[in-house]
């Protein structure tokens, strides 16, 4: 489905099946790798993921990290802290890394890592879940618009932030307008299309 700009991520959880992962990357079945920080009790810089990063570097695919809040009460939130992503980004400069959910609620940490590292990007999905049209606007403003606005301004680079929803957890249409209100209109094309197209190597 790459011709239709649909990219499948290979979800990685221990035990990591490296032969299957490499086969999927080499054939183009997978166009990225996702690591479920928090849902799996390992930090991003845990040695268990080193072979995964080496494959990402070999096949030049981005690595996406779940970061921040989890919906699973059995998850271990400390492992979803985005700070260890900095170690990985420094070690693997040839890989593009995406901090999903901007590390929410650790948005300042995530923003700093993206600001500092040329190869780190932010996905602003799922700051709230559900249908935002059914939520009070002051809640949406406080928990979606204001933090995304702060992140965008802090990183000082319109190429760093990507729109996302985490659908079906967050309704796509209801998330677009708050995201727009957080970003100056001259950068909408970057945030809503071009940045993801570049990082995930979509056809423009």
PDB file of C-alpha atoms in Angstrom:
ATOM      1  CA  UNK A   1       0.000   0.000   0.000  1.00  0.00           C
ATOM      2  CA  UNK A   2       2.997   2.320  -0.126  1.00  0.00           C
ATOM      3  CA  UNK A   3       1.753   3.574  -3.487  1.00  0.00           C
ATOM      4  CA  UNK A   4      -1.272   4.921  -1.590  1.00  0.00           C
ATOM      5  CA  UNK A   5       0.926   6.410   1.154  1.00  0.00           C
ATOM      6  CA  UNK A   6      -0.083   3.798   3.709  1.00  0.00           C
ATOM      7  CA  UNK A   7       2.973   2.743   5.682  1.00  0.00           C
ATOM      8  CA  UNK A   8       2.911  -0.222   8.030  1.00  0.00           C
ATOM      9  CA  UNK A   9       5.006  -0.125  11.184  1.00  0.00           C
ATOM     10  CA  UNK A  10       6.508  -3.283  12.601  1.00  0.00           C
ATOM     11  CA  UNK A  11       5.497  -3.340  16.257  1.00  0.00           C
ATOM     12  CA  UNK A  12       8.400  -4.573  18.378  1.00  0.00           C
ATOM     13  CA  UNK A  13       7.961  -6.255  21.751  1.00  0.00           C
ATOM     14  CA  UNK A  14      10.276  -8.721  23.477  1.00  0.00           C
ATOM     15  CA  UNK A  15      10.988 -11.417  22.548  1.00  0.00           C
ATOM     16  CA  UNK A  16      12.129  -9.599  19.420  1.00  0.00           C
ATOM     17  CA  UNK A  17      11.984 -11.769  16.318  1.00  0.00           C
ATOM     18  CA  UNK A  18      14.841 -10.254  14.343  1.00  0.00           C
ATOM     19  CA  UNK A  19      14.701 -12.550  11.275  1.00  0.00           C
ATOM     20  CA  UNK A  20      11.009 -11.776  10.725  1.00  0.00           C
ATOM     21  CA  UNK A  21      11.606  -8.075  11.319  1.00  0.00           C
ATOM     22  CA  UNK A  22      14.462  -7.961   8.804  1.00  0.00           C
ATOM     23  CA  UNK A  23      12.458  -9.871   6.229  1.00  0.00           C
ATOM     24  CA  UNK A  24       9.596  -7.393   6.538  1.00  0.00           C
ATOM     25  CA  UNK A  25      11.943  -4.423   6.229  1.00  0.00           C
ATOM     26  CA  UNK A  26      13.890  -5.877   3.294  1.00  0.00           C
ATOM     27  CA  UNK A  27      10.729  -6.617   1.283  1.00  0.00           C
ATOM     28  CA  UNK A  28       9.114  -3.262   2.006  1.00  0.00           C
ATOM     29  CA  UNK A  29       6.286  -4.815   4.013  1.00  0.00           C
ATOM     30  CA  UNK A  30       7.268  -2.527   6.877  1.00  0.00           C
ATOM     31  CA  UNK A  31       8.203   1.106   6.341  1.00  0.00           C
ATOM     32  CA  UNK A  32       8.891   1.926   9.986  1.00  0.00           C
ATOM     33  CA  UNK A  33       9.353   0.346  13.401  1.00  0.00           C
ATOM     34  CA  UNK A  34       7.338   1.085  16.534  1.00  0.00           C
ATOM     35  CA  UNK A  35       8.527   0.487  20.092  1.00  0.00           C
ATOM     36  CA  UNK A  36       5.929   0.470  22.866  1.00  0.00           C
ATOM     37  CA  UNK A  37       7.650   2.279  25.719  1.00  0.00           C
ATOM     38  CA  UNK A  38       5.636   1.952  28.909  1.00  0.00           C
ATOM     39  CA  UNK A  39       3.683  -1.029  27.689  1.00  0.00           C
ATOM     40  CA  UNK A  40       6.987  -2.915  27.733  1.00  0.00           C
ATOM     41  CA  UNK A  41       9.228  -2.478  30.812  1.00  0.00           C
ATOM     42  CA  UNK A  42      12.360  -1.310  28.985  1.00  0.00           C
ATOM     43  CA  UNK A  43      13.646   2.220  28.405  1.00  0.00           C
ATOM     44  CA  UNK A  44      14.379   3.382  24.852  1.00  0.00           C
ATOM     45  CA  UNK A  45      18.133   3.046  25.495  1.00  0.00           C
ATOM     46  CA  UNK A  46      17.898  -0.518  26.813  1.00  0.00           C
ATOM     47  CA  UNK A  47      20.431  -2.817  25.086  1.00  0.00           C
ATOM     48  CA  UNK A  48      17.584  -5.148  24.140  1.00  0.00           C
ATOM     49  CA  UNK A  49      16.672  -2.701  21.349  1.00  0.00           C
ATOM     50  CA  UNK A  50      20.193  -2.328  19.911  1.00  0.00           C
ATOM     51  CA  UNK A  51      19.658  -4.957  17.159  1.00  0.00           C
ATOM     52  CA  UNK A  52      16.417  -3.191  16.226  1.00  0.00           C
ATOM     53  CA  UNK A  53      18.163   0.159  15.796  1.00  0.00           C
ATOM     54  CA  UNK A  54      20.862  -1.483  13.698  1.00  0.00           C
ATOM     55  CA  UNK A  55      18.186  -2.841  11.354  1.00  0.00           C
ATOM     56  CA  UNK A  56      16.488   0.559  11.187  1.00  0.00           C
ATOM     57  CA  UNK A  57      19.822   2.080  10.225  1.00  0.00           C
ATOM     58  CA  UNK A  58      20.502  -0.630   7.647  1.00  0.00           C
ATOM     59  CA  UNK A  59      17.142  -0.201   5.919  1.00  0.00           C
ATOM     60  CA  UNK A  60      16.811   3.531   6.607  1.00  0.00           C
ATOM     61  CA  UNK A  61      13.381   3.430   8.207  1.00  0.00           C
ATOM     62  CA  UNK A  62      12.174   5.657  11.046  1.00  0.00           C
ATOM     63  CA  UNK A  63      11.601   4.379  14.572  1.00  0.00           C
ATOM     64  CA  UNK A  64       8.475   5.543  16.400  1.00  0.00           C
ATOM     65  CA  UNK A  65       8.305   5.425  20.193  1.00  0.00           C
ATOM     66  CA  UNK A  66       5.110   5.339  22.172  1.00  0.00           C
ATOM     67  CA  UNK A  67       5.781   7.780  25.001  1.00  0.00           C
ATOM     68  CA  UNK A  68       3.846   9.302  27.866  1.00  0.00           C
ATOM     69  CA  UNK A  69       0.493   8.227  29.202  1.00  0.00           C
ATOM     70  CA  UNK A  70      -0.779   4.693  28.663  1.00  0.00           C
ATOM     71  CA  UNK A  71      -4.320   3.347  28.638  1.00  0.00           C
ATOM     72  CA  UNK A  72      -3.241   0.149  30.371  1.00  0.00           C
ATOM     73  CA  UNK A  73      -3.260   0.274  34.184  1.00  0.00           C
ATOM     74  CA  UNK A  74      -0.685  -2.536  34.182  1.00  0.00           C
ATOM     75  CA  UNK A  75       1.776  -0.509  32.078  1.00  0.00           C
ATOM     76  CA  UNK A  76       4.867   0.948  33.739  1.00  0.00           C
ATOM     77  CA  UNK A  77       4.765   4.655  33.025  1.00  0.00           C
ATOM     78  CA  UNK A  78       8.362   5.376  34.037  1.00  0.00           C
ATOM     79  CA  UNK A  79       9.525   3.435  30.960  1.00  0.00           C
ATOM     80  CA  UNK A  80       7.449   5.742  28.739  1.00  0.00           C
ATOM     81  CA  UNK A  81       9.529   8.784  29.714  1.00  0.00           C
ATOM     82  CA  UNK A  82      10.966  10.213  26.463  1.00  0.00           C
ATOM     83  CA  UNK A  83      14.272  11.306  28.040  1.00  0.00           C
ATOM     84  CA  UNK A  84      16.215   8.097  27.169  1.00  0.00           C
ATOM     85  CA  UNK A  85      15.364   8.703  23.505  1.00  0.00           C
ATOM     86  CA  UNK A  86      18.100  11.339  23.604  1.00  0.00           C
ATOM     87  CA  UNK A  87      20.742   8.657  24.202  1.00  0.00           C
ATOM     88  CA  UNK A  88      19.508   6.670  21.218  1.00  0.00           C
ATOM     89  CA  UNK A  89      19.256   9.707  18.936  1.00  0.00           C
ATOM     90  CA  UNK A  90      22.844  10.698  19.708  1.00  0.00           C
ATOM     91  CA  UNK A  91      24.146   7.182  19.096  1.00  0.00           C
ATOM     92  CA  UNK A  92      22.191   6.609  15.876  1.00  0.00           C
ATOM     93  CA  UNK A  93      22.382   9.877  13.981  1.00  0.00           C
ATOM     94  CA  UNK A  94      21.419   8.257  10.666  1.00  0.00           C
ATOM     95  CA  UNK A  95      18.002   7.141  11.955  1.00  0.00           C
ATOM     96  CA  UNK A  96      14.962   9.395  12.186  1.00  0.00           C
ATOM     97  CA  UNK A  97      13.134   8.940  15.488  1.00  0.00           C
ATOM     98  CA  UNK A  98       9.558   9.990  16.234  1.00  0.00           C
ATOM     99  CA  UNK A  99       8.359  10.673  19.778  1.00  0.00           C
ATOM    100  CA  UNK A 100       4.675   9.798  19.582  1.00  0.00           C
ATOM    101  CA  UNK A 101       2.233  11.840  21.668  1.00  0.00           C
ATOM    102  CA  UNK A 102       5.036  14.380  22.310  1.00  0.00           C
ATOM    103  CA  UNK A 103       5.761  12.459  25.509  1.00  0.00           C
ATOM    104  CA  UNK A 104       2.547  13.840  27.016  1.00  0.00           C
ATOM    105  CA  UNK A 105       2.556  14.781  29.874  1.00  0.00           C
ATOM    106  CA  UNK A 106       6.371  15.092  29.603  1.00  0.00           C
ATOM    107  CA  UNK A 107       6.022  17.544  26.742  1.00  0.00           C
ATOM    108  CA  UNK A 108       8.917  19.759  27.819  1.00  0.00           C
ATOM    109  CA  UNK A 109      11.324  16.827  27.793  1.00  0.00           C
ATOM    110  CA  UNK A 110      10.119  15.657  24.383  1.00  0.00           C
ATOM    111  CA  UNK A 111      10.319  19.162  22.936  1.00  0.00           C
ATOM    112  CA  UNK A 112      13.872  19.608  24.201  1.00  0.00           C
ATOM    113  CA  UNK A 113      14.985  16.309  22.664  1.00  0.00           C
ATOM    114  CA  UNK A 114      13.488  17.286  19.294  1.00  0.00           C
ATOM    115  CA  UNK A 115      14.974  20.780  19.548  1.00  0.00           C
ATOM    116  CA  UNK A 116      18.439  19.404  20.322  1.00  0.00           C
ATOM    117  CA  UNK A 117      18.578  16.479  17.908  1.00  0.00           C
ATOM    118  CA  UNK A 118      18.255  16.979  14.175  1.00  0.00           C
ATOM    119  CA  UNK A 119      17.006  13.402  13.751  1.00  0.00           C
ATOM    120  CA  UNK A 120      14.130  13.545  16.282  1.00  0.00           C
ATOM    121  CA  UNK A 121      10.552  14.491  15.391  1.00  0.00           C
ATOM    122  CA  UNK A 122       7.305  14.836  17.321  1.00  0.00           C
ATOM    123  CA  UNK A 123       3.870  13.361  16.722  1.00  0.00           C
ATOM    124  CA  UNK A 124       1.107  15.334  18.442  1.00  0.00           C
ATOM    125  CA  UNK A 125      -1.497  12.583  18.559  1.00  0.00           C
ATOM    126  CA  UNK A 126      -3.968  11.703  21.314  1.00  0.00           C
ATOM    127  CA  UNK A 127      -3.496  14.530  23.782  1.00  0.00           C
ATOM    128  CA  UNK A 128      -7.148  13.731  24.409  1.00  0.00           C
ATOM    129  CA  UNK A 129      -9.001  10.604  23.327  1.00  0.00           C
ATOM    130  CA  UNK A 130     -12.564  10.335  22.105  1.00  0.00           C
ATOM    131  CA  UNK A 131     -14.659  12.876  20.217  1.00  0.00           C
ATOM    132  CA  UNK A 132     -13.288  16.315  21.037  1.00  0.00           C
ATOM    133  CA  UNK A 133     -16.412  17.947  19.578  1.00  0.00           C
ATOM    134  CA  UNK A 134     -18.301  16.552  22.554  1.00  0.00           C
ATOM    135  CA  UNK A 135     -15.876  17.982  25.125  1.00  0.00           C
ATOM    136  CA  UNK A 136     -15.905  21.459  26.731  1.00  0.00           C
ATOM    137  CA  UNK A 137     -13.814  23.858  24.637  1.00  0.00           C
ATOM    138  CA  UNK A 138     -11.884  25.117  27.660  1.00  0.00           C
ATOM    139  CA  UNK A 139     -10.745  21.549  28.333  1.00  0.00           C
ATOM    140  CA  UNK A 140      -9.676  21.085  24.695  1.00  0.00           C
ATOM    141  CA  UNK A 141      -7.871  24.423  24.752  1.00  0.00           C
ATOM    142  CA  UNK A 142      -6.036  23.623  27.977  1.00  0.00           C
ATOM    143  CA  UNK A 143      -5.028  20.038  27.170  1.00  0.00           C
ATOM    144  CA  UNK A 144      -4.566  20.150  23.387  1.00  0.00           C
ATOM    145  CA  UNK A 145      -4.249  23.640  21.922  1.00  0.00           C
ATOM    146  CA  UNK A 146      -2.033  25.273  24.541  1.00  0.00           C
ATOM    147  CA  UNK A 147       0.516  22.452  24.939  1.00  0.00           C
ATOM    148  CA  UNK A 148       0.830  21.935  21.177  1.00  0.00           C
ATOM    149  CA  UNK A 149       1.246  25.692  20.698  1.00  0.00           C
ATOM    150  CA  UNK A 150       3.991  25.737  23.329  1.00  0.00           C
ATOM    151  CA  UNK A 151       5.774  22.734  21.790  1.00  0.00           C
ATOM    152  CA  UNK A 152       5.661  24.205  18.286  1.00  0.00           C
ATOM    153  CA  UNK A 153       7.152  27.483  19.455  1.00  0.00           C
ATOM    154  CA  UNK A 154       9.779  25.905  21.688  1.00  0.00           C
ATOM    155  CA  UNK A 155      11.314  23.692  19.007  1.00  0.00           C
ATOM    156  CA  UNK A 156      11.572  26.708  16.663  1.00  0.00           C
ATOM    157  CA  UNK A 157      11.380  24.468  13.607  1.00  0.00           C
ATOM    158  CA  UNK A 158       8.138  23.904  11.665  1.00  0.00           C
ATOM    159  CA  UNK A 159       9.608  20.707  10.215  1.00  0.00           C
ATOM    160  CA  UNK A 160       9.598  18.938  13.598  1.00  0.00           C
ATOM    161  CA  UNK A 161       5.918  18.465  14.502  1.00  0.00           C
ATOM    162  CA  UNK A 162       3.498  16.105  12.748  1.00  0.00           C
ATOM    163  CA  UNK A 163      -0.267  15.883  13.003  1.00  0.00           C
ATOM    164  CA  UNK A 164      -1.618  12.570  14.248  1.00  0.00           C
ATOM    165  CA  UNK A 165      -4.683  11.282  16.080  1.00  0.00           C
ATOM    166  CA  UNK A 166      -4.118   7.696  17.275  1.00  0.00           C
ATOM    167  CA  UNK A 167      -7.386   6.770  15.546  1.00  0.00           C
ATOM    168  CA  UNK A 168      -9.701   5.118  16.513  1.00  0.00           C
ATOM    169  CA  UNK A 169      -8.959   6.297  20.063  1.00  0.00           C
ATOM    170  CA  UNK A 170      -9.265   9.930  18.955  1.00  0.00           C
ATOM    171  CA  UNK A 171     -11.761  10.955  16.294  1.00  0.00           C
ATOM    172  CA  UNK A 172      -9.846  12.419  13.351  1.00  0.00           C
ATOM    173  CA  UNK A 173     -12.204  15.221  12.317  1.00  0.00           C
ATOM    174  CA  UNK A 174     -12.648  16.508  15.864  1.00  0.00           C
ATOM    175  CA  UNK A 175      -8.862  16.696  16.365  1.00  0.00           C
ATOM    176  CA  UNK A 176      -8.081  18.716  13.239  1.00  0.00           C
ATOM    177  CA  UNK A 177      -9.514  22.068  14.326  1.00  0.00           C
ATOM    178  CA  UNK A 178      -7.812  22.199  17.750  1.00  0.00           C
ATOM    179  CA  UNK A 179      -4.524  21.219  16.104  1.00  0.00           C
ATOM    180  CA  UNK A 180      -4.970  24.018  13.569  1.00  0.00           C
ATOM    181  CA  UNK A 181      -5.582  26.534  16.357  1.00  0.00           C
ATOM    182  CA  UNK A 182      -2.276  25.537  17.927  1.00  0.00           C
ATOM    183  CA  UNK A 183      -0.210  26.145  14.776  1.00  0.00           C
ATOM    184  CA  UNK A 184       0.147  29.331  12.664  1.00  0.00           C
ATOM    185  CA  UNK A 185      -1.704  28.790   9.393  1.00  0.00           C
ATOM    186  CA  UNK A 186       1.392  29.319   7.233  1.00  0.00           C
ATOM    187  CA  UNK A 187       2.796  26.080   8.701  1.00  0.00           C
ATOM    188  CA  UNK A 188      -0.281  23.889   8.308  1.00  0.00           C
ATOM    189  CA  UNK A 189       1.048  22.249   5.156  1.00  0.00           C
ATOM    190  CA  UNK A 190       4.237  21.263   6.960  1.00  0.00           C
ATOM    191  CA  UNK A 191       2.504  19.940  10.048  1.00  0.00           C
ATOM    192  CA  UNK A 192      -0.441  18.230   8.361  1.00  0.00           C
ATOM    193  CA  UNK A 193       1.421  16.722   5.408  1.00  0.00           C
ATOM    194  CA  UNK A 194       4.971  17.565   4.415  1.00  0.00           C
ATOM    195  CA  UNK A 195       6.745  16.598   7.635  1.00  0.00           C
ATOM    196  CA  UNK A 196       5.221  13.117   7.724  1.00  0.00           C
ATOM    197  CA  UNK A 197       5.764  12.706   3.985  1.00  0.00           C
ATOM    198  CA  UNK A 198       9.462  13.405   4.471  1.00  0.00           C
ATOM    199  CA  UNK A 199      10.017  11.331   7.630  1.00  0.00           C
ATOM    200  CA  UNK A 200       8.035   8.330   6.418  1.00  0.00           C
ATOM    201  CA  UNK A 201       9.084   8.748   2.777  1.00  0.00           C
ATOM    202  CA  UNK A 202       5.616   9.128   1.316  1.00  0.00           C
ATOM    203  CA  UNK A 203       5.097  10.198  -2.245  1.00  0.00           C
ATOM    204  CA  UNK A 204       4.249  13.901  -2.263  1.00  0.00           C
TER     205      UNK A 204
END
